[in-house]
Amino acid sequence: MKRIVKVVLSVCLVSAFCASVTNAQPRDDRYRSFGRESLDRVRGDLGRAERNLRYISEPEMRRFREIRDRLGNFQRNWERGRYDRGDLDATVGNLSTLVERAKLHRADRDILADDLSRLRDLRARMDRRL
């Protein structure tokens, strides 16, 4: 009988722990709602634009890589509930340079310009809340 009680109690404790870990979220839901979709979209659009180029010069390759790295750092911090303005500023600046100077297809340039606007909007929203 004691053994059954111990087993039932153990199962209850493990279930409660798993439920609390599964439902753990940052205090502020803005990190999951607005930002994540925008960041995922920018990453996808950036990859598509890079694949659509027939020739990528070394400076353009570095720009793509720098944007991806900075955006990845920003997104990792974002999903942990931390806003890193420095990574976002660097991403916006590098993406702006890429849109202005790279030899992108017109459709890719328009899509990345729209993404740039999304990132600037994200930055403006966060600056108003801080």
mmCIF file of N, CA and C in Angstrom:
data_model
loop_
_atom_site.group_PDB
_atom_site.id
_atom_site.type_symbol
_atom_site.label_atom_id
_atom_site.label_comp_id
_atom_site.label_asym_id
_atom_site.label_seq_id
_atom_site.Cartn_x
_atom_site.Cartn_y
_atom_site.Cartn_z
ATOM 1 N N MET A 1 0.818 -1.186 0.000
ATOM 2 C CA MET A 1 0.000 0.000 0.000
ATOM 3 C C MET A 1 0.867 1.258 0.000
ATOM 4 N N LYS A 2 1.915 1.259 0.845
ATOM 5 C CA LYS A 2 2.812 2.417 0.892
ATOM 6 C C LYS A 2 3.488 2.616 -0.459
ATOM 7 N N ARG A 3 3.815 1.510 -1.084
ATOM 8 C CA ARG A 3 4.491 1.585 -2.378
ATOM 9 C C ARG A 3 3.567 2.223 -3.422
ATOM 10 N N ILE A 4 2.316 1.870 -3.411
ATOM 11 C CA ILE A 4 1.358 2.437 -4.366
ATOM 12 C C ILE A 4 1.213 3.938 -4.130
ATOM 13 N N VAL A 5 1.153 4.347 -2.890
ATOM 14 C CA VAL A 5 1.048 5.769 -2.563
ATOM 15 C C VAL A 5 2.275 6.516 -3.054
ATOM 16 N N LYS A 6 3.456 5.931 -2.866
ATOM 17 C CA LYS A 6 4.690 6.570 -3.332
ATOM 18 C C LYS A 6 4.707 6.705 -4.848
ATOM 19 N N VAL A 7 4.273 5.660 -5.538
ATOM 20 C CA VAL A 7 4.255 5.695 -7.004
ATOM 21 C C VAL A 7 3.268 6.757 -7.490
ATOM 22 N N VAL A 8 2.082 6.786 -6.912
ATOM 23 C CA VAL A 8 1.075 7.765 -7.317
ATOM 24 C C VAL A 8 1.573 9.181 -7.036
ATOM 25 N N LEU A 9 2.164 9.385 -5.877
ATOM 26 C CA LEU A 9 2.703 10.694 -5.526
ATOM 27 C C LEU A 9 3.817 11.106 -6.485
ATOM 28 N N SER A 10 4.686 10.176 -6.830
ATOM 29 C CA SER A 10 5.779 10.462 -7.771
ATOM 30 C C SER A 10 5.230 10.849 -9.139
ATOM 31 N N VAL A 11 4.254 10.108 -9.602
ATOM 32 C CA VAL A 11 3.651 10.407 -10.902
ATOM 33 C C VAL A 11 3.016 11.797 -10.882
ATOM 34 N N CYS A 12 2.332 12.133 -9.805
ATOM 35 C CA CYS A 12 1.701 13.454 -9.687
ATOM 36 C C CYS A 12 2.745 14.567 -9.706
ATOM 37 N N LEU A 13 3.840 14.376 -8.980
ATOM 38 C CA LEU A 13 4.896 15.390 -8.937
ATOM 39 C C LEU A 13 5.551 15.574 -10.303
ATOM 40 N N VAL A 14 5.834 14.465 -10.970
ATOM 41 C CA VAL A 14 6.450 14.553 -12.301
ATOM 42 C C VAL A 14 5.495 15.223 -13.272
ATOM 43 N N SER A 15 4.210 14.880 -13.210
ATOM 44 C CA SER A 15 3.221 15.498 -14.102
ATOM 45 C C SER A 15 3.119 17.000 -13.847
ATOM 46 N N ALA A 16 3.099 17.392 -12.602
ATOM 47 C CA ALA A 16 3.019 18.815 -12.270
ATOM 48 C C ALA A 16 4.253 19.558 -12.766
ATOM 49 N N PHE A 17 5.418 18.961 -12.607
ATOM 50 C CA PHE A 17 6.654 19.592 -13.067
ATOM 51 C C PHE A 17 6.649 19.744 -14.577
ATOM 52 N N CYS A 18 6.266 18.685 -15.293
ATOM 53 C CA CYS A 18 6.236 18.741 -16.759
ATOM 54 C C CYS A 18 5.247 19.792 -17.249
ATOM 55 N N ALA A 19 4.113 19.884 -16.606
ATOM 56 C CA ALA A 19 3.115 20.880 -17.004
ATOM 57 C C ALA A 19 3.635 22.293 -16.788
ATOM 58 N N SER A 20 4.345 22.515 -15.690
ATOM 59 C CA SER A 20 4.858 23.859 -15.424
ATOM 60 C C SER A 20 5.963 24.235 -16.400
ATOM 61 N N VAL A 21 6.804 23.284 -16.788
ATOM 62 C CA VAL A 21 7.878 23.551 -17.739
ATOM 63 C C VAL A 21 7.307 23.794 -19.122
ATOM 64 N N THR A 22 6.318 23.013 -19.513
ATOM 65 C CA THR A 22 5.713 23.145 -20.830
ATOM 66 C C THR A 22 5.030 24.495 -20.995
ATOM 67 N N ASN A 23 4.389 24.986 -19.962
ATOM 68 C CA ASN A 23 3.645 26.241 -20.049
ATOM 69 C C ASN A 23 4.478 27.463 -19.708
ATOM 70 N N ALA A 24 5.776 27.286 -19.449
ATOM 71 C CA ALA A 24 6.618 28.427 -19.096
ATOM 72 C C ALA A 24 6.778 29.333 -20.310
ATOM 73 N N GLN A 25 6.475 30.620 -20.147
ATOM 74 C CA GLN A 25 6.602 31.605 -21.205
ATOM 75 C C GLN A 25 7.156 32.877 -20.617
ATOM 76 N N PRO A 26 7.740 33.709 -21.461
ATOM 77 C CA PRO A 26 8.192 34.998 -20.959
ATOM 78 C C PRO A 26 7.006 35.787 -20.415
ATOM 79 N N ARG A 27 7.287 36.677 -19.497
ATOM 80 C CA ARG A 27 6.224 37.479 -18.892
ATOM 81 C C ARG A 27 5.466 38.281 -19.930
ATOM 82 N N ASP A 28 6.179 38.816 -20.876
ATOM 83 C CA ASP A 28 5.571 39.699 -21.851
ATOM 84 C C ASP A 28 5.398 38.951 -23.173
ATOM 85 N N ASP A 29 4.180 38.827 -23.624
ATOM 86 C CA ASP A 29 3.867 38.036 -24.812
ATOM 87 C C ASP A 29 4.339 38.687 -26.106
ATOM 88 N N ARG A 30 4.778 39.928 -26.067
ATOM 89 C CA ARG A 30 5.196 40.601 -27.305
ATOM 90 C C ARG A 30 6.375 39.895 -27.967
ATOM 91 N N TYR A 31 7.151 39.160 -27.181
ATOM 92 C CA TYR A 31 8.309 38.475 -27.727
ATOM 93 C C TYR A 31 7.907 37.319 -28.618
ATOM 94 N N ARG A 32 6.720 36.809 -28.454
ATOM 95 C CA ARG A 32 6.292 35.675 -29.265
ATOM 96 C C ARG A 32 5.299 36.081 -30.351
ATOM 97 N N SER A 33 4.512 37.098 -30.122
ATOM 98 C CA SER A 33 3.454 37.417 -31.067
ATOM 99 C C SER A 33 3.956 38.236 -32.253
ATOM 100 N N PHE A 34 4.329 39.467 -32.042
ATOM 101 C CA PHE A 34 4.689 40.341 -33.158
ATOM 102 C C PHE A 34 6.054 40.003 -33.753
ATOM 103 N N GLY A 35 7.056 39.904 -32.920
ATOM 104 C CA GLY A 35 8.419 39.807 -33.407
ATOM 105 C C GLY A 35 8.797 38.520 -34.099
ATOM 106 N N ARG A 36 8.378 37.409 -33.583
ATOM 107 C CA ARG A 36 8.837 36.131 -34.122
ATOM 108 C C ARG A 36 8.430 35.942 -35.577
ATOM 109 N N GLU A 37 7.192 36.249 -35.902
ATOM 110 C CA GLU A 37 6.740 36.102 -37.285
ATOM 111 C C GLU A 37 7.556 36.989 -38.218
ATOM 112 N N SER A 38 7.780 38.220 -37.819
ATOM 113 C CA SER A 38 8.542 39.156 -38.641
ATOM 114 C C SER A 38 9.973 38.673 -38.837
ATOM 115 N N LEU A 39 10.594 38.215 -37.760
ATOM 116 C CA LEU A 39 11.980 37.770 -37.845
ATOM 117 C C LEU A 39 12.109 36.522 -38.713
ATOM 118 N N ASP A 40 11.191 35.586 -38.565
ATOM 119 C CA ASP A 40 11.219 34.384 -39.405
ATOM 120 C C ASP A 40 11.038 34.742 -40.875
ATOM 121 N N ARG A 41 10.167 35.697 -41.132
ATOM 122 C CA ARG A 41 9.926 36.109 -42.512
ATOM 123 C C ARG A 41 11.171 36.756 -43.120
ATOM 124 N N VAL A 42 11.834 37.616 -42.362
ATOM 125 C CA VAL A 42 13.051 38.268 -42.856
ATOM 126 C C VAL A 42 14.104 37.214 -43.183
ATOM 127 N N ARG A 43 14.269 36.244 -42.295
ATOM 128 C CA ARG A 43 15.257 35.191 -42.538
ATOM 129 C C ARG A 43 14.943 34.410 -43.814
ATOM 130 N N GLY A 44 13.681 34.074 -44.013
ATOM 131 C CA GLY A 44 13.281 33.346 -45.214
ATOM 132 C C GLY A 44 13.470 34.161 -46.474
ATOM 133 N N ASP A 45 13.067 35.420 -46.428
ATOM 134 C CA ASP A 45 13.204 36.292 -47.600
ATOM 135 C C ASP A 45 14.669 36.535 -47.943
ATOM 136 N N LEU A 46 15.485 36.667 -46.938
ATOM 137 C CA LEU A 46 16.917 36.871 -47.152
ATOM 138 C C LEU A 46 17.543 35.649 -47.834
ATOM 139 N N GLY A 47 17.190 34.472 -47.358
ATOM 140 C CA GLY A 47 17.692 33.243 -47.974
ATOM 141 C C GLY A 47 17.241 33.091 -49.414
ATOM 142 N N ARG A 48 15.984 33.426 -49.682
ATOM 143 C CA ARG A 48 15.460 33.335 -51.044
ATOM 144 C C ARG A 48 16.177 34.311 -51.965
ATOM 145 N N ALA A 49 16.396 35.533 -51.502
ATOM 146 C CA ALA A 49 17.080 36.535 -52.328
ATOM 147 C C ALA A 49 18.504 36.087 -52.640
ATOM 148 N N GLU A 50 19.170 35.502 -51.669
ATOM 149 C CA GLU A 50 20.533 35.034 -51.885
ATOM 150 C C GLU A 50 20.561 33.885 -52.894
ATOM 151 N N ARG A 51 19.605 32.974 -52.791
ATOM 152 C CA ARG A 51 19.560 31.847 -53.735
ATOM 153 C C ARG A 51 19.225 32.294 -55.151
ATOM 154 N N ASN A 52 18.489 33.400 -55.285
ATOM 155 C CA ASN A 52 18.083 33.882 -56.603
ATOM 156 C C ASN A 52 19.204 34.590 -57.352
ATOM 157 N N LEU A 53 20.288 34.907 -56.687
ATOM 158 C CA LEU A 53 21.398 35.580 -57.360
ATOM 159 C C LEU A 53 22.233 34.563 -58.129
ATOM 160 N N ARG A 54 22.624 34.930 -59.342
ATOM 161 C CA ARG A 54 23.469 34.029 -60.133
ATOM 162 C C ARG A 54 24.922 34.124 -59.692
ATOM 163 N N TYR A 55 25.332 35.317 -59.346
ATOM 164 C CA TYR A 55 26.716 35.522 -58.916
ATOM 165 C C TYR A 55 26.695 36.422 -57.686
ATOM 166 N N ILE A 56 27.425 36.006 -56.661
ATOM 167 C CA ILE A 56 27.518 36.816 -55.447
ATOM 168 C C ILE A 56 28.985 37.166 -55.238
ATOM 169 N N SER A 57 29.272 38.466 -55.221
ATOM 170 C CA SER A 57 30.641 38.902 -54.965
ATOM 171 C C SER A 57 30.972 38.662 -53.496
ATOM 172 N N GLU A 58 32.246 38.683 -53.182
ATOM 173 C CA GLU A 58 32.680 38.463 -51.797
ATOM 174 C C GLU A 58 32.079 39.496 -50.827
ATOM 175 N N PRO A 59 32.080 40.782 -51.169
ATOM 176 C CA PRO A 59 31.455 41.753 -50.248
ATOM 177 C C PRO A 59 29.958 41.493 -50.030
ATOM 178 N N GLU A 60 29.246 41.103 -51.093
ATOM 179 C CA GLU A 60 27.826 40.802 -50.943
ATOM 180 C C GLU A 60 27.621 39.556 -50.098
ATOM 181 N N MET A 61 28.478 38.550 -50.289
ATOM 182 C CA MET A 61 28.393 37.340 -49.469
ATOM 183 C C MET A 61 28.595 37.679 -47.996
ATOM 184 N N ARG A 62 29.564 38.544 -47.727
ATOM 185 C CA ARG A 62 29.806 38.967 -46.339
ATOM 186 C C ARG A 62 28.599 39.696 -45.771
ATOM 187 N N ARG A 63 27.953 40.540 -46.594
ATOM 188 C CA ARG A 63 26.766 41.260 -46.129
ATOM 189 C C ARG A 63 25.639 40.294 -45.768
ATOM 190 N N PHE A 64 25.390 39.330 -46.656
ATOM 191 C CA PHE A 64 24.361 38.328 -46.366
ATOM 192 C C PHE A 64 24.691 37.580 -45.073
ATOM 193 N N ARG A 65 25.930 37.163 -44.933
ATOM 194 C CA ARG A 65 26.358 36.407 -43.748
ATOM 195 C C ARG A 65 26.226 37.258 -42.480
ATOM 196 N N GLU A 66 26.647 38.515 -42.553
ATOM 197 C CA GLU A 66 26.564 39.419 -41.400
ATOM 198 C C GLU A 66 25.106 39.643 -40.990
ATOM 199 N N ILE A 67 24.240 39.835 -41.965
ATOM 200 C CA ILE A 67 22.826 40.039 -41.651
ATOM 201 C C ILE A 67 22.258 38.788 -40.986
ATOM 202 N N ARG A 68 22.556 37.630 -41.563
ATOM 203 C CA ARG A 68 22.058 36.373 -40.980
ATOM 204 C C ARG A 68 22.555 36.177 -39.554
ATOM 205 N N ASP A 69 23.850 36.440 -39.323
ATOM 206 C CA ASP A 69 24.428 36.262 -37.983
ATOM 207 C C ASP A 69 23.799 37.223 -36.978
ATOM 208 N N ARG A 70 23.711 38.492 -37.330
ATOM 209 C CA ARG A 70 23.139 39.483 -36.414
ATOM 210 C C ARG A 70 21.665 39.199 -36.142
ATOM 211 N N LEU A 71 20.946 38.843 -37.198
ATOM 212 C CA LEU A 71 19.528 38.531 -37.037
ATOM 213 C C LEU A 71 19.345 37.290 -36.170
ATOM 214 N N GLY A 72 20.206 36.301 -36.353
ATOM 215 C CA GLY A 72 20.146 35.102 -35.518
ATOM 216 C C GLY A 72 20.412 35.405 -34.060
ATOM 217 N N ASN A 73 21.424 36.229 -33.786
ATOM 218 C CA ASN A 73 21.711 36.636 -32.405
ATOM 219 C C ASN A 73 20.529 37.384 -31.804
ATOM 220 N N PHE A 74 19.992 38.314 -32.591
ATOM 221 C CA PHE A 74 18.855 39.088 -32.096
ATOM 222 C C PHE A 74 17.667 38.175 -31.804
ATOM 223 N N GLN A 75 17.384 37.233 -32.720
ATOM 224 C CA GLN A 75 16.223 36.366 -32.551
ATOM 225 C C GLN A 75 16.388 35.422 -31.358
ATOM 226 N N ARG A 76 17.580 34.903 -31.129
ATOM 227 C CA ARG A 76 17.809 34.050 -29.953
ATOM 228 C C ARG A 76 17.538 34.830 -28.663
ATOM 229 N N ASN A 77 18.060 36.038 -28.599
ATOM 230 C CA ASN A 77 17.806 36.872 -27.416
ATOM 231 C C ASN A 77 16.328 37.231 -27.304
ATOM 232 N N TRP A 78 15.715 37.551 -28.416
ATOM 233 C CA TRP A 78 14.303 37.936 -28.453
ATOM 234 C C TRP A 78 13.429 36.819 -27.892
ATOM 235 N N GLU A 79 13.694 35.590 -28.322
ATOM 236 C CA GLU A 79 12.883 34.467 -27.872
ATOM 237 C C GLU A 79 13.117 34.129 -26.407
ATOM 238 N N ARG A 80 14.195 34.622 -25.851
ATOM 239 C CA ARG A 80 14.445 34.462 -24.414
ATOM 240 C C ARG A 80 13.896 35.640 -23.618
ATOM 241 N N GLY A 81 13.276 36.580 -24.307
ATOM 242 C CA GLY A 81 12.672 37.720 -23.635
ATOM 243 C C GLY A 81 13.591 38.905 -23.469
ATOM 244 N N ARG A 82 14.682 38.947 -24.231
ATOM 245 C CA ARG A 82 15.616 40.071 -24.138
ATOM 246 C C ARG A 82 15.665 40.817 -25.465
ATOM 247 N N TYR A 83 15.608 42.114 -25.366
ATOM 248 C CA TYR A 83 15.662 42.986 -26.543
ATOM 249 C C TYR A 83 17.069 43.550 -26.650
ATOM 250 N N ASP A 84 17.771 43.193 -27.742
ATOM 251 C CA ASP A 84 19.135 43.667 -27.961
ATOM 252 C C ASP A 84 19.111 44.687 -29.097
ATOM 253 N N ARG A 85 19.050 45.938 -28.722
ATOM 254 C CA ARG A 85 18.946 47.022 -29.714
ATOM 255 C C ARG A 85 20.161 47.051 -30.638
ATOM 256 N N GLY A 86 21.343 46.730 -30.119
ATOM 257 C CA GLY A 86 22.561 46.758 -30.930
ATOM 258 C C GLY A 86 22.505 45.791 -32.104
ATOM 259 N N ASP A 87 22.075 44.548 -31.850
ATOM 260 C CA ASP A 87 21.957 43.574 -32.937
ATOM 261 C C ASP A 87 20.879 43.991 -33.934
ATOM 262 N N LEU A 88 19.781 44.540 -33.430
ATOM 263 C CA LEU A 88 18.722 44.977 -34.338
ATOM 264 C C LEU A 88 19.190 46.158 -35.180
ATOM 265 N N ASP A 89 19.884 47.116 -34.584
ATOM 266 C CA ASP A 89 20.414 48.257 -35.345
ATOM 267 C C ASP A 89 21.397 47.792 -36.415
ATOM 268 N N ALA A 90 22.268 46.859 -36.061
ATOM 269 C CA ALA A 90 23.242 46.346 -37.038
ATOM 270 C C ALA A 90 22.531 45.616 -38.172
ATOM 271 N N THR A 91 21.504 44.856 -37.849
ATOM 272 C CA THR A 91 20.743 44.148 -38.881
ATOM 273 C C THR A 91 20.048 45.131 -39.809
ATOM 274 N N VAL A 92 19.419 46.148 -39.239
ATOM 275 C CA VAL A 92 18.730 47.158 -40.051
ATOM 276 C C VAL A 92 19.733 47.878 -40.961
ATOM 277 N N GLY A 93 20.869 48.272 -40.412
ATOM 278 C CA GLY A 93 21.877 48.969 -41.214
ATOM 279 C C GLY A 93 22.423 48.113 -42.341
ATOM 280 N N ASN A 94 22.750 46.863 -42.033
ATOM 281 C CA ASN A 94 23.296 45.970 -43.065
ATOM 282 C C ASN A 94 22.253 45.619 -44.121
ATOM 283 N N LEU A 95 21.015 45.410 -43.698
ATOM 284 C CA LEU A 95 19.962 45.102 -44.661
ATOM 285 C C LEU A 95 19.678 46.310 -45.549
ATOM 286 N N SER A 96 19.740 47.501 -44.979
ATOM 287 C CA SER A 96 19.538 48.718 -45.758
ATOM 288 C C SER A 96 20.621 48.851 -46.835
ATOM 289 N N THR A 97 21.860 48.591 -46.444
ATOM 290 C CA THR A 97 22.965 48.636 -47.408
ATOM 291 C C THR A 97 22.776 47.598 -48.500
ATOM 292 N N LEU A 98 22.350 46.401 -48.124
ATOM 293 C CA LEU A 98 22.132 45.335 -49.095
ATOM 294 C C LEU A 98 21.041 45.724 -50.090
ATOM 295 N N VAL A 99 19.948 46.284 -49.598
ATOM 296 C CA VAL A 99 18.839 46.675 -50.471
ATOM 297 C C VAL A 99 19.268 47.783 -51.424
ATOM 298 N N GLU A 100 20.091 48.705 -50.943
ATOM 299 C CA GLU A 100 20.512 49.831 -51.774
ATOM 300 C C GLU A 100 21.587 49.464 -52.783
ATOM 301 N N ARG A 101 22.519 48.583 -52.411
ATOM 302 C CA ARG A 101 23.711 48.378 -53.229
ATOM 303 C C ARG A 101 23.811 47.038 -53.942
ATOM 304 N N ALA A 102 23.192 46.006 -53.436
ATOM 305 C CA ALA A 102 23.356 44.673 -54.019
ATOM 306 C C ALA A 102 22.634 44.576 -55.359
ATOM 307 N N LYS A 103 23.096 43.653 -56.175
ATOM 308 C CA LYS A 103 22.498 43.416 -57.487
ATOM 309 C C LYS A 103 21.384 42.383 -57.342
ATOM 310 N N LEU A 104 20.325 42.791 -56.687
ATOM 311 C CA LEU A 104 19.203 41.906 -56.417
ATOM 312 C C LEU A 104 18.186 41.988 -57.546
ATOM 313 N N HIS A 105 17.390 40.940 -57.689
ATOM 314 C CA HIS A 105 16.244 41.002 -58.588
ATOM 315 C C HIS A 105 15.252 42.010 -58.010
ATOM 316 N N ARG A 106 14.515 42.653 -58.893
ATOM 317 C CA ARG A 106 13.583 43.709 -58.447
ATOM 318 C C ARG A 106 12.598 43.185 -57.397
ATOM 319 N N ALA A 107 12.045 41.996 -57.606
ATOM 320 C CA ALA A 107 11.073 41.449 -56.645
ATOM 321 C C ALA A 107 11.734 41.204 -55.292
ATOM 322 N N ASP A 108 12.952 40.659 -55.304
ATOM 323 C CA ASP A 108 13.662 40.412 -54.047
ATOM 324 C C ASP A 108 13.990 41.717 -53.333
ATOM 325 N N ARG A 109 14.364 42.733 -54.098
ATOM 326 C CA ARG A 109 14.663 44.041 -53.514
ATOM 327 C C ARG A 109 13.415 44.614 -52.833
ATOM 328 N N ASP A 110 12.262 44.495 -53.507
ATOM 329 C CA ASP A 110 11.010 45.002 -52.931
ATOM 330 C C ASP A 110 10.638 44.243 -51.658
ATOM 331 N N ILE A 111 10.813 42.939 -51.679
ATOM 332 C CA ILE A 111 10.481 42.121 -50.506
ATOM 333 C C ILE A 111 11.407 42.464 -49.343
ATOM 334 N N LEU A 112 12.703 42.592 -49.623
ATOM 335 C CA LEU A 112 13.650 42.926 -48.558
ATOM 336 C C LEU A 112 13.434 44.358 -48.053
ATOM 337 N N ALA A 113 13.024 45.260 -48.929
ATOM 338 C CA ALA A 113 12.701 46.622 -48.481
ATOM 339 C C ALA A 113 11.499 46.593 -47.543
ATOM 340 N N ASP A 114 10.522 45.738 -47.852
ATOM 341 C CA ASP A 114 9.371 45.578 -46.961
ATOM 342 C C ASP A 114 9.816 44.984 -45.619
ATOM 343 N N ASP A 115 10.732 44.011 -45.671
ATOM 344 C CA ASP A 115 11.270 43.425 -44.435
ATOM 345 C C ASP A 115 12.018 44.471 -43.613
ATOM 346 N N LEU A 116 12.748 45.320 -44.290
ATOM 347 C CA LEU A 116 13.470 46.392 -43.618
ATOM 348 C C LEU A 116 12.479 47.304 -42.878
ATOM 349 N N SER A 117 11.374 47.582 -43.524
ATOM 350 C CA SER A 117 10.327 48.382 -42.890
ATOM 351 C C SER A 117 9.765 47.666 -41.659
ATOM 352 N N ARG A 118 9.596 46.354 -41.739
ATOM 353 C CA ARG A 118 9.103 45.575 -40.597
ATOM 354 C C ARG A 118 10.073 45.655 -39.420
ATOM 355 N N LEU A 119 11.364 45.531 -39.714
ATOM 356 C CA LEU A 119 12.363 45.596 -38.643
ATOM 357 C C LEU A 119 12.395 46.987 -38.010
ATOM 358 N N ARG A 120 12.264 48.012 -38.831
ATOM 359 C CA ARG A 120 12.225 49.375 -38.284
ATOM 360 C C ARG A 120 10.978 49.584 -37.432
ATOM 361 N N ASP A 121 9.867 49.006 -37.871
ATOM 362 C CA ASP A 121 8.637 49.093 -37.093
ATOM 363 C C ASP A 121 8.794 48.359 -35.761
ATOM 364 N N LEU A 122 9.414 47.198 -35.788
ATOM 365 C CA LEU A 122 9.675 46.450 -34.556
ATOM 366 C C LEU A 122 10.520 47.281 -33.598
ATOM 367 N N ARG A 123 11.557 47.898 -34.124
ATOM 368 C CA ARG A 123 12.431 48.739 -33.295
ATOM 369 C C ARG A 123 11.655 49.919 -32.709
ATOM 370 N N ALA A 124 10.827 50.561 -33.530
ATOM 371 C CA ALA A 124 10.044 51.701 -33.045
ATOM 372 C C ALA A 124 9.061 51.273 -31.955
ATOM 373 N N ARG A 125 8.403 50.144 -32.142
ATOM 374 C CA ARG A 125 7.467 49.652 -31.121
ATOM 375 C C ARG A 125 8.179 49.366 -29.812
ATOM 376 N N MET A 126 9.347 48.750 -29.896
ATOM 377 C CA MET A 126 10.087 48.413 -28.691
ATOM 378 C C MET A 126 10.596 49.679 -28.008
ATOM 379 N N ASP A 127 11.036 50.644 -28.771
ATOM 380 C CA ASP A 127 11.528 51.891 -28.186
ATOM 381 C C ASP A 127 10.409 52.639 -27.467
ATOM 382 N N ARG A 128 9.200 52.564 -27.975
ATOM 383 C CA ARG A 128 8.072 53.222 -27.306
ATOM 384 C C ARG A 128 7.723 52.525 -25.995
ATOM 385 N N ARG A 129 7.946 51.223 -25.923
ATOM 386 C CA ARG A 129 7.584 50.458 -24.716
ATOM 387 C C ARG A 129 8.652 50.518 -23.636
ATOM 388 N N LEU A 130 9.874 50.847 -23.996
ATOM 389 C CA LEU A 130 10.955 50.856 -23.010
ATOM 390 C C LEU A 130 11.048 52.151 -22.280
#
